[in-house]
Coordinates of C-alpha atoms (C1' of nucleotides) in Angstrom, one line a residue:
Chain A
M1 CA 56.3 103.7 126.5
E2 CA 52.8 101.7 126.0
N3 CA 49.7 103.0 126.2
I4 CA 48.6 104.3 129.6
R5 CA 45.0 102.6 130.3
V6 CA 43.3 102.7 133.7
R7 CA 40.0 101.5 135.1
I8 CA 37.7 101.9 137.9
A9 CA 35.9 98.7 139.1
P10 CA 32.5 99.4 141.6
S11 CA 30.5 96.8 141.6
P12 CA 26.5 98.4 141.7
S13 CA 25.9 97.0 144.6
G14 CA 25.6 100.2 147.0
N15 CA 26.1 103.8 145.8
L16 CA 29.2 105.1 144.7
H17 CA 31.4 105.2 148.2
I18 CA 33.3 108.0 148.5
G19 CA 36.7 105.8 149.0
T20 CA 35.9 104.5 145.4
A21 CA 35.4 108.1 144.3
R22 CA 38.8 108.9 145.6
T23 CA 40.2 105.6 143.5
A24 CA 38.4 106.7 140.5
L25 CA 39.7 110.3 140.8
F26 CA 43.3 109.0 141.1
N27 CA 42.9 107.1 138.3
Y28 CA 41.2 109.8 136.5
L29 CA 44.6 111.8 137.1
F30 CA 47.1 109.7 136.1
A31 CA 45.1 109.6 133.1
K32 CA 45.0 112.8 131.8
K33 CA 48.7 113.7 133.2
N34 CA 49.9 111.3 131.1
K35 CA 47.4 111.4 128.5
G36 CA 46.3 107.9 128.2
K37 CA 42.2 106.0 128.8
F38 CA 40.7 105.9 131.7
V39 CA 38.3 102.8 132.0
L40 CA 34.7 102.5 133.2
R41 CA 33.6 98.6 134.0
I42 CA 30.8 98.0 135.9
E43 CA 31.6 94.9 137.9
D44 CA 27.6 93.1 138.7
T45 CA 28.6 89.6 138.3
D46 CA 27.5 89.3 141.6
L47 CA 23.8 89.6 140.3
E48 CA 22.2 89.1 143.8
R49 CA 23.6 92.6 145.2
S50 CA 23.7 94.6 141.8
N51 CA 21.2 96.6 140.8
A52 CA 20.2 99.3 138.0
E53 CA 19.6 101.7 140.0
Y54 CA 23.4 102.3 142.5
T55 CA 24.5 102.0 138.9
Q56 CA 22.7 105.1 137.7
N57 CA 24.8 106.1 141.2
I58 CA 27.3 105.7 140.2
Y59 CA 27.9 107.6 136.5
D60 CA 25.8 110.1 138.2
S61 CA 28.3 110.7 141.0
L62 CA 31.2 110.6 139.3
K63 CA 29.8 112.8 136.4
A64 CA 29.4 115.2 139.5
L65 CA 32.7 114.2 140.6
G66 CA 33.9 116.3 136.8
L67 CA 35.6 112.3 136.8
N68 CA 34.8 111.9 133.1
W69 CA 35.6 108.3 131.7
D70 CA 36.6 107.5 127.9
E71 CA 34.9 103.8 127.1
G72 CA 32.3 102.9 129.6
P73 CA 28.6 100.6 129.5
D74 CA 26.8 103.8 128.0
V75 CA 29.5 105.3 125.8
G76 CA 30.5 101.9 124.7
G77 CA 34.9 101.8 123.5
E78 CA 36.9 99.6 121.5
Y79 CA 36.8 96.3 123.8
G80 CA 33.7 95.9 125.2
P81 CA 31.5 95.0 126.8
Y82 CA 32.1 97.1 130.3
Q83 CA 29.3 95.8 132.0
Q84 CA 30.5 92.2 133.6
S85 CA 28.0 90.8 133.5
E86 CA 27.4 90.6 129.6
R87 CA 30.6 89.3 129.8
F88 CA 29.5 86.5 131.1
D89 CA 30.2 83.8 127.8
I90 CA 33.8 85.5 127.5
Y91 CA 35.5 83.6 131.0
P92 CA 34.3 79.9 129.9
K93 CA 37.4 79.6 126.9
Y94 CA 39.7 81.7 129.6
V95 CA 39.4 78.5 131.5
Q96 CA 39.1 76.0 129.6
K97 CA 42.8 77.1 128.6
L98 CA 44.1 77.4 131.8
I99 CA 42.7 74.0 132.7
D100 CA 44.7 72.3 129.4
A101 CA 47.7 73.3 130.2
G102 CA 47.3 72.0 133.6
F103 CA 47.1 76.0 135.3
A104 CA 44.1 74.5 136.4
Y105 CA 42.1 71.8 137.4
E106 CA 38.1 70.7 138.7
C107 CA 37.5 69.9 141.7
F108 CA 34.6 68.4 143.4
C109 CA 34.4 68.4 146.7
T110 CA 31.6 69.6 148.8
Q111 CA 31.1 72.4 151.2
E112 CA 31.6 70.1 154.2
E113 CA 34.9 68.6 153.3
L114 CA 36.4 72.7 152.3
E115 CA 34.8 72.9 156.0
A116 CA 36.3 69.9 158.0
E117 CA 39.9 71.5 155.8
K118 CA 39.0 75.0 157.8
E119 CA 38.6 73.4 161.0
D120 CA 40.9 71.0 160.8
A121 CA 43.3 74.3 160.2
I122 CA 41.9 76.6 163.0
K123 CA 42.6 73.1 165.1
N124 CA 45.7 73.6 164.7
K125 CA 46.3 76.9 164.2
K126 CA 48.1 77.3 161.6
A127 CA 46.9 79.8 158.3
Y128 CA 44.1 77.5 156.1
I129 CA 45.5 76.0 153.0
Y130 CA 43.1 74.4 150.1
S131 CA 45.0 70.5 150.7
E132 CA 44.4 70.1 146.4
K133 CA 42.9 66.5 147.1
C134 CA 41.9 67.3 142.9
R135 CA 44.3 68.5 141.9
N136 CA 45.2 65.1 140.9
L137 CA 41.6 63.5 140.3
T138 CA 42.4 60.8 137.7
K139 CA 39.8 60.7 134.8
E140 CA 37.4 57.9 135.6
Q141 CA 37.6 59.8 139.6
R142 CA 36.1 62.4 137.6
E143 CA 33.6 60.1 135.5
E144 CA 32.5 59.7 138.9
F145 CA 32.2 62.5 141.1
I146 CA 30.1 63.9 138.0
K147 CA 27.6 61.0 137.6
Q148 CA 27.2 60.9 141.9
G149 CA 26.1 64.5 140.8
R150 CA 28.6 66.8 141.8
K151 CA 29.1 69.7 140.4
P152 CA 32.8 71.1 140.2
V153 CA 35.0 74.4 140.4
V154 CA 37.8 75.3 139.4
R155 CA 40.1 76.1 140.8
F156 CA 44.0 78.2 139.7
A157 CA 46.9 75.6 140.7
V158 CA 49.6 77.0 142.4
P159 CA 52.8 76.7 141.3
K160 CA 54.7 75.9 144.6
N161 CA 58.0 77.7 145.9
R162 CA 57.6 80.2 144.6
E163 CA 58.3 84.5 145.5
I164 CA 55.5 86.3 143.8
V165 CA 57.6 90.2 143.5
F166 CA 56.3 93.0 141.9
H167 CA 57.1 97.0 142.4
D168 CA 53.7 98.2 143.7
L169 CA 53.9 102.2 142.3
V170 CA 53.5 103.5 145.6
K171 CA 54.4 100.7 148.1
G172 CA 57.2 99.9 146.0
E173 CA 58.4 96.1 146.5
L174 CA 55.6 93.4 147.6
K175 CA 56.4 90.1 147.9
F176 CA 54.5 87.0 148.1
D177 CA 55.2 83.4 148.8
S178 CA 53.1 80.9 146.6
N179 CA 53.4 78.0 149.9
L180 CA 50.9 80.3 150.8
I181 CA 48.8 80.9 149.0
G182 CA 46.2 78.1 148.4
D183 CA 45.0 76.4 145.4
F184 CA 41.7 79.3 144.3
V185 CA 38.7 79.0 142.4
I186 CA 38.2 80.9 139.5
Q187 CA 34.7 79.2 138.5
K188 CA 32.5 79.2 140.9
S189 CA 29.7 75.6 140.3
N190 CA 27.3 77.8 138.7
N191 CA 29.9 78.6 136.1
T192 CA 30.6 82.5 136.4
P193 CA 33.9 83.4 137.2
T194 CA 35.2 84.0 141.0
Y195 CA 36.5 88.0 140.7
N196 CA 39.9 87.4 140.9
F197 CA 39.7 86.0 137.8
A198 CA 37.1 88.2 136.6
V199 CA 38.8 91.0 137.1
V200 CA 42.2 89.3 134.6
I201 CA 40.2 88.9 131.6
D202 CA 38.4 91.9 131.8
D203 CA 41.9 94.1 133.3
M204 CA 43.6 92.0 130.9
E205 CA 40.7 92.4 127.4
M206 CA 40.0 95.8 127.5
K207 CA 44.4 96.2 127.9
I208 CA 44.7 98.0 131.0
S209 CA 48.7 99.6 131.3
H210 CA 48.4 100.0 135.6
I211 CA 46.1 98.6 137.8
I212 CA 45.7 101.8 140.7
R213 CA 43.5 100.7 143.4
G214 CA 43.0 100.0 147.4
E215 CA 45.5 98.0 149.7
D216 CA 42.3 95.4 150.1
H217 CA 43.0 93.6 147.0
I218 CA 46.5 93.9 147.1
S219 CA 46.8 90.4 148.7
N220 CA 44.7 89.5 145.7
T221 CA 47.8 90.4 143.0
A222 CA 49.4 88.1 144.1
K223 CA 47.3 85.7 142.4
Q224 CA 46.0 88.1 139.7
I225 CA 50.1 88.0 138.4
L226 CA 50.0 84.4 138.7
I227 CA 46.8 84.1 136.0
Y228 CA 48.7 86.4 134.1
E229 CA 51.6 84.5 133.8
A230 CA 49.6 81.4 133.0
L231 CA 48.0 82.9 130.6
G232 CA 50.9 84.7 128.7
A233 CA 49.7 87.9 129.4
E234 CA 51.8 90.8 130.2
V235 CA 51.7 92.4 133.6
P236 CA 50.7 95.8 134.2
K237 CA 52.0 98.2 137.0
F238 CA 50.3 97.7 140.4
G239 CA 49.6 101.1 142.8
H240 CA 48.3 100.4 146.2
L241 CA 46.1 103.6 148.0
G242 CA 45.6 103.7 151.2
M243 CA 42.6 103.1 153.2
I244 CA 40.1 105.9 154.1
L245 CA 39.2 105.7 157.5
A246 CA 36.9 106.8 160.4
T247 CA 37.7 109.2 163.2
D248 CA 37.8 106.0 165.3
R249 CA 40.4 104.3 162.4
S250 CA 38.9 101.9 161.7
K251 CA 36.7 101.2 157.5
L252 CA 34.5 104.0 156.4
S253 CA 31.0 102.8 156.9
K254 CA 27.6 103.1 157.4
R255 CA 27.9 103.4 160.3
H256 CA 30.0 107.0 160.3
G257 CA 27.1 108.8 158.7
A258 CA 27.4 109.5 154.7
T259 CA 29.5 107.6 153.1
A260 CA 28.7 107.9 149.4
V261 CA 29.6 110.6 147.1
S262 CA 25.4 111.6 147.1
D263 CA 25.4 111.7 150.9
F264 CA 27.8 114.2 151.3
V265 CA 26.1 115.9 147.5
K266 CA 23.2 115.8 149.4
Q267 CA 24.2 117.3 153.1
G268 CA 25.8 120.1 150.5
Y269 CA 28.6 119.1 150.0
L270 CA 29.6 121.3 146.3
S271 CA 31.4 117.9 144.2
E272 CA 34.5 120.6 143.7
A273 CA 34.7 120.5 146.7
L274 CA 34.9 117.4 147.7
V275 CA 37.1 115.8 145.1
N276 CA 39.6 118.1 145.9
F277 CA 38.9 117.2 149.8
V278 CA 39.7 113.6 148.3
A279 CA 43.0 114.2 146.6
L280 CA 44.5 115.9 149.9
L281 CA 44.2 112.6 151.5
G282 CA 47.5 111.0 150.5
W283 CA 48.7 114.2 147.8
T284 CA 50.1 117.3 148.0
P285 CA 50.4 119.8 146.0
S286 CA 53.9 120.6 145.0
D287 CA 53.2 124.0 145.4
G288 CA 51.6 124.1 148.6
E289 CA 48.4 125.6 147.4
E290 CA 45.6 123.3 148.5
I291 CA 42.1 125.7 146.8
K292 CA 43.0 123.7 143.0
S293 CA 40.2 122.2 140.0
L294 CA 40.6 119.0 138.9
N295 CA 42.8 119.9 135.9
E296 CA 45.1 122.1 138.2
I297 CA 46.0 118.3 140.2
A298 CA 46.4 116.5 137.3
E299 CA 48.4 118.4 135.8
D300 CA 50.9 118.5 139.5
F301 CA 49.6 114.9 139.6
D302 CA 52.3 112.0 140.4
I303 CA 51.2 108.4 141.2
T304 CA 54.7 107.8 143.1
K305 CA 54.1 110.8 145.7
I306 CA 51.1 109.1 147.2
S307 CA 51.1 108.8 150.4
S308 CA 51.4 104.7 151.3
S309 CA 49.3 105.2 155.2
N310 CA 45.9 104.7 155.9
S311 CA 44.1 108.5 156.2
V312 CA 41.7 109.5 158.5
F313 CA 38.3 110.9 157.2
E314 CA 38.0 114.4 159.1
Y315 CA 35.5 116.8 158.9
D316 CA 36.5 119.8 159.3
K317 CA 38.9 120.3 156.8
L318 CA 35.7 119.3 154.3
N319 CA 33.3 122.0 155.9
W320 CA 36.2 124.0 155.0
M321 CA 38.0 123.4 151.8
N322 CA 33.5 123.1 150.9
G323 CA 33.1 126.6 152.2
Q324 CA 36.3 128.3 150.6
Y325 CA 34.6 127.3 147.7
I326 CA 31.3 128.3 148.7
K327 CA 33.0 131.7 148.8
K328 CA 33.8 131.8 145.3
M329 CA 31.9 130.1 143.4
D330 CA 29.9 132.3 141.2
I331 CA 26.8 133.8 142.3
K332 CA 24.0 132.4 139.6
K333 CA 26.1 129.2 140.1
L334 CA 25.5 129.0 143.8
T335 CA 22.2 130.5 143.9
E336 CA 20.7 128.0 141.7
K337 CA 22.8 125.1 143.8
I338 CA 20.9 126.5 147.1
K339 CA 17.2 127.0 145.8
P340 CA 15.9 123.1 146.0
Y341 CA 17.7 123.7 150.5
L342 CA 15.4 127.3 150.3
E343 CA 12.7 125.6 149.0
Q344 CA 11.7 123.2 150.8
N345 CA 11.5 126.7 154.0
Y346 CA 10.2 129.6 152.4
D347 CA 7.8 130.8 149.2
L348 CA 10.7 131.9 146.9
S349 CA 8.0 133.2 144.7
E350 CA 8.5 136.6 147.3
L351 CA 11.6 137.4 146.3
T352 CA 12.9 138.8 142.3
Q353 CA 15.8 136.1 140.8
A354 CA 17.8 140.2 141.6
Q355 CA 16.9 139.2 145.1
L356 CA 16.9 135.7 145.6
E357 CA 20.6 135.9 144.0
H358 CA 21.4 139.6 146.5
M359 CA 20.3 137.6 149.3
V360 CA 23.0 134.4 148.3
E361 CA 25.6 136.6 148.3
V362 CA 25.4 138.3 150.9
T363 CA 24.5 135.6 153.9
R364 CA 27.3 132.7 151.6
E365 CA 30.4 134.0 154.0
P366 CA 29.8 131.5 156.6
L367 CA 28.1 128.7 155.8
T368 CA 30.5 125.5 155.1
V369 CA 26.9 123.0 153.9
L370 CA 24.7 125.0 151.7
A371 CA 21.9 123.5 153.9
D372 CA 23.1 126.1 156.0
I373 CA 22.1 129.3 154.4
V374 CA 18.6 127.8 156.0
K375 CA 18.9 128.9 159.2
D376 CA 20.3 132.2 158.3
V377 CA 17.7 133.7 156.2
P378 CA 13.9 133.1 157.7
F379 CA 13.5 137.4 157.8
F380 CA 13.9 137.5 154.1
F381 CA 10.3 136.2 153.9
G382 CA 7.2 137.1 155.1
K383 CA 5.9 140.0 157.0
D384 CA 6.5 139.6 160.5
V385 CA 9.6 138.1 162.2
D386 CA 10.2 135.6 164.5
F387 CA 12.5 136.7 167.8
E388 CA 15.5 134.8 169.1
D389 CA 15.4 134.2 172.4
K390 CA 15.7 137.6 174.9
V391 CA 16.2 139.6 172.3
K392 CA 12.9 141.3 172.6
E393 CA 13.7 142.0 176.7
D394 CA 17.5 142.5 176.1
V395 CA 17.9 144.4 172.6
L396 CA 14.9 146.0 172.0
N397 CA 13.2 147.1 175.4
T398 CA 15.9 149.1 176.6
E399 CA 15.2 152.8 176.7
V400 CA 19.0 153.1 173.9
S401 CA 17.6 150.9 171.1
Q402 CA 14.0 152.8 171.2
K403 CA 15.2 155.8 170.9
V404 CA 17.4 155.0 167.8
L405 CA 14.0 152.8 166.3
K406 CA 11.7 155.8 166.8
K407 CA 14.2 158.1 164.8
V408 CA 14.8 155.3 162.5
V409 CA 11.9 155.2 161.1
E410 CA 10.9 159.2 160.9
D411 CA 14.3 159.0 158.8
A412 CA 14.0 156.0 156.7
Q413 CA 10.8 157.3 154.8
T414 CA 12.8 159.4 153.0
W415 CA 15.0 156.8 152.2
D416 CA 15.9 155.9 148.8
F417 CA 15.3 151.6 149.2
N418 CA 16.5 150.9 145.9
N419 CA 20.0 152.8 146.3
L420 CA 22.1 149.8 148.2
E421 CA 25.6 152.2 149.1
D422 CA 22.6 155.5 149.8
L423 CA 21.4 153.2 152.5
H424 CA 24.7 152.4 153.8
E425 CA 25.3 155.8 153.6
K426 CA 22.6 156.8 155.6
L427 CA 23.4 153.7 158.6
G428 CA 26.2 155.3 158.7
D429 CA 24.6 159.2 159.8
I430 CA 21.8 157.3 161.4
R431 CA 25.1 155.7 164.0
A432 CA 26.9 159.2 163.4
F433 CA 24.0 160.8 165.4
F434 CA 23.6 158.0 168.1
K435 CA 27.7 158.3 168.7
E436 CA 27.7 162.4 169.4
Q437 CA 24.9 160.8 172.6
G438 CA 27.0 158.5 173.5
I439 CA 25.6 156.2 171.8
K440 CA 28.0 153.8 170.1
P441 CA 28.0 152.2 167.1
K442 CA 27.0 148.5 167.6
E443 CA 24.1 149.5 170.0
T444 CA 23.0 151.7 167.5
M445 CA 23.1 148.9 164.7
W446 CA 21.8 146.4 167.4
A447 CA 18.6 147.6 167.7
I448 CA 18.2 148.3 164.1
R449 CA 19.0 144.5 163.1
A450 CA 16.6 143.4 166.0
A451 CA 13.5 145.2 165.1
I452 CA 14.2 143.9 161.8
T453 CA 15.5 140.2 161.3
G454 CA 15.2 139.1 165.2
R455 CA 18.0 138.5 166.0
T456 CA 21.6 139.6 166.9
H457 CA 23.1 138.5 164.4
G458 CA 23.5 138.2 160.4
A459 CA 24.2 139.5 157.3
D460 CA 25.0 142.7 156.6
I461 CA 22.3 145.8 157.9
S462 CA 21.9 147.1 154.7
A463 CA 21.6 144.7 152.5
V464 CA 19.2 143.2 154.2
M465 CA 17.0 146.7 153.9
N466 CA 18.1 146.6 150.0
I467 CA 16.3 143.4 149.5
I468 CA 12.6 143.0 152.2
G469 CA 12.5 147.0 151.0
K470 CA 10.9 149.8 152.2
D471 CA 7.5 149.2 153.6
K472 CA 9.0 145.8 155.5
F473 CA 11.1 147.6 157.3
I474 CA 9.3 150.0 158.2
Y475 CA 6.6 148.1 159.6
R476 CA 9.1 145.9 161.3
V477 CA 10.2 148.9 162.9
K478 CA 7.2 150.3 164.4
N479 CA 6.4 146.6 165.4
A480 CA 9.3 147.1 167.5
I481 CA 8.4 150.3 169.2
I482 CA 6.6 150.6 172.0
S483 CA 5.1 153.7 172.7
Chain B
rG1 C1' 46.1 82.1 164.7
rC2 C1' 48.7 83.1 159.6
rU3 C1' 50.3 86.4 155.4
rC4 C1' 51.1 91.7 154.2
rC5 C1' 50.9 96.6 154.4
rC6 C1' 51.8 101.4 157.4
rA7 C1' 53.5 104.4 161.9
rU8 C1' 55.9 113.2 161.9
rC9 C1' 51.2 117.6 165.5
rG10 C1' 44.3 115.8 167.2
rU11 C1' 43.6 115.0 161.8
rC12 C1' 45.5 115.3 156.2
rU13 C1' 50.4 116.0 155.7
rA14 C1' 56.1 118.3 153.2
rG15 C1' 60.8 115.4 154.8
rA16 C1' 63.7 110.3 150.0
rG17 C1' 71.6 111.2 156.1
rG18 C1' 73.8 116.5 157.5
rC19 C1' 69.4 122.5 154.8
rC20 C1' 65.4 120.5 160.7
rU21 C1' 66.6 124.4 167.4
rA22 C1' 60.7 119.5 162.0
rG23 C1' 57.6 123.4 157.3
rG24 C1' 52.6 123.4 155.7
rA25 C1' 47.4 123.0 155.7
rC26 C1' 42.9 122.5 159.0
rA27 C1' 40.9 122.2 164.1
rC28 C1' 42.0 125.4 168.5
rA29 C1' 43.7 130.0 171.4
rU30 C1' 44.8 135.0 171.8
rC31 C1' 44.7 139.7 168.9
rC32 C1' 43.9 143.2 165.4
rC33 C1' 39.7 144.6 161.0
rU34 C1' 34.3 145.0 162.0
rU35 C1' 27.5 147.5 162.2
rU36 C1' 26.3 141.7 164.4
rC37 C1' 27.2 136.6 163.0
rA38 C1' 31.5 135.8 159.7
rC39 C1' 35.3 136.4 155.9
rG40 C1' 40.6 138.1 156.4
rG41 C1' 45.1 139.4 158.5
rA42 C1' 48.7 137.6 162.3
rU43 C1' 50.3 134.9 167.0
rG44 C1' 50.6 131.2 169.3
rC45 C1' 49.6 125.7 170.9
rG46 C1' 51.2 121.5 168.9
rA47 C1' 54.5 116.0 166.5
rC48 C1' 59.3 113.0 164.4
rA49 C1' 54.8 105.1 169.0
rG50 C1' 59.5 102.4 172.2
rG51 C1' 64.8 100.3 171.5
rG52 C1' 67.9 98.7 170.3
rG53 C1' 71.7 98.7 165.9
rU54 C1' 74.7 101.3 161.4
rU55 C1' 76.9 106.3 160.7
rC56 C1' 81.3 112.0 162.0
rA57 C1' 75.9 112.7 161.0
rA58 C1' 68.8 109.1 161.4
rA59 C1' 62.4 111.7 161.7
rU60 C1' 64.9 109.8 157.0
rC61 C1' 68.5 103.1 156.7
rC62 C1' 68.3 97.8 159.0
rC63 C1' 66.4 95.1 163.5
rC64 C1' 62.8 93.4 167.3
rU65 C1' 58.9 95.3 169.9
rU66 C1' 54.3 98.1 170.2
rG67 C1' 50.3 100.1 167.9
rG68 C1' 46.5 101.1 163.7
rG69 C1' 45.0 98.6 159.0
rA70 C1' 43.6 94.9 155.2
rG71 C1' 42.9 89.5 153.4
rU72 C1' 42.8 85.0 154.8
rA73 C1' 35.2 82.3 150.9
rC74 C1' 32.2 79.3 145.3
rC75 C1' 31.7 88.4 147.7
rA76 C1' 32.8 91.9 144.7

RNA sequence: GCUCCCAUCGUCUAGAGGCCUAGGACACAUCCCUUUCACGGAUGCGACAGGGGUUCAAAUCCCCUUGGGAGUACCA
């Protein structure tokens, strides 16, 4: 088989969109599975809307997701440059080639003329198709226009009565009637290429074998195939993916909240979870096991089996998946990831690294997003605790609780707070002791928990005691006793 | 308006004519476990958009309707 080469070609007019990330992922997976190359090309022809910050964001996001490219603006490669703005000088010669061969022509129509044609089409309830007015201009006519100072665009002369057919890797056979495609612009009046032309030239020069992209490009494909053919180039294979929709079934956009990969990361989503989740939008693992690493997915990947419909981006499953990754993640790594969120609210110097890791270990379970931890750990810091509503009245100040606390302060004097297992046992003893007096284990623990955390639920109590230490423990329990 | 794409539980999907009284995951509900929250386990709830064909047999093939999405730029 020929060399497999795929690419992701984002335009740096915003941070890397989660949809683009998914497209990048599928390209990456396809390359991995078929031992091909994955190319990154930055499409910054629209200089007005592009900027370097976004380009950096694209690099960072892709890297964070583990989608490393083999060729790209930063790493170079055989077929560079990989930044479209640096390729401006290569398009005109292809344009000229097409003009010379009769596949393209200069068009001098003004905006007003074009507007008029469009309005006319709307009035007659017809599809707007360029009139081809300039298709057969004589040399004299052209010279006259130029003398008037008109700057031409170059249009592609779309052949008549052609059926453009191609086999889409995910959608199957797709057909287009060339009579419905107007002569489209390939070079603007400022001599820069339009998108449809630039992509073809770039993909051709970069020897891209398979173009996997969003289905919003399906109708462009017909035009692009025409260009490939006119150029005598080999037409690559295409695969069009369904779009990612928001819950209201409209295109996922800023008004729905986070859309950029970096937004999700900021919120505390793990890039591993993000990749895994987004892969499941359209792709299904053959063994039914949904939690899978990038490599595992790559091995199992088959572009042909991708769902051809759009999919709704729903947080529930992402949240669940993120939680799964948080639970599985190496504790040291997780602690490092969590630190930035903690630092904003607490003085981390109060705890040693080991204590911090221990704290993360015992509080990670209910987290769906990294930032969630902040609200679960205030009692690990500072001397005093904040009490949740009604905890004092309902839990602490009861006769039973007071009895428990009084015994606990006394007994705790002799406990070894550095010995987690021992603490666990000691608490067991306390529970047993009160159980004999008809007090439920639950109540016993509630009293202690409330006294030292100010809450009725949270991490394992012996772990909390181990981390905050004996002094704080006794201090807090004493404070909770109304004598 | 025109062209194209899509259509299975609320969501992501399995399903490539009989294996389907339609399977899994998330969410939801109940129960179990338990020092709480949670995790985990179990059970339950829940769908082939509608109508026509084709066929001995259709979620699967064809047509129509409906619904959703995309494109229709000198934007990418």
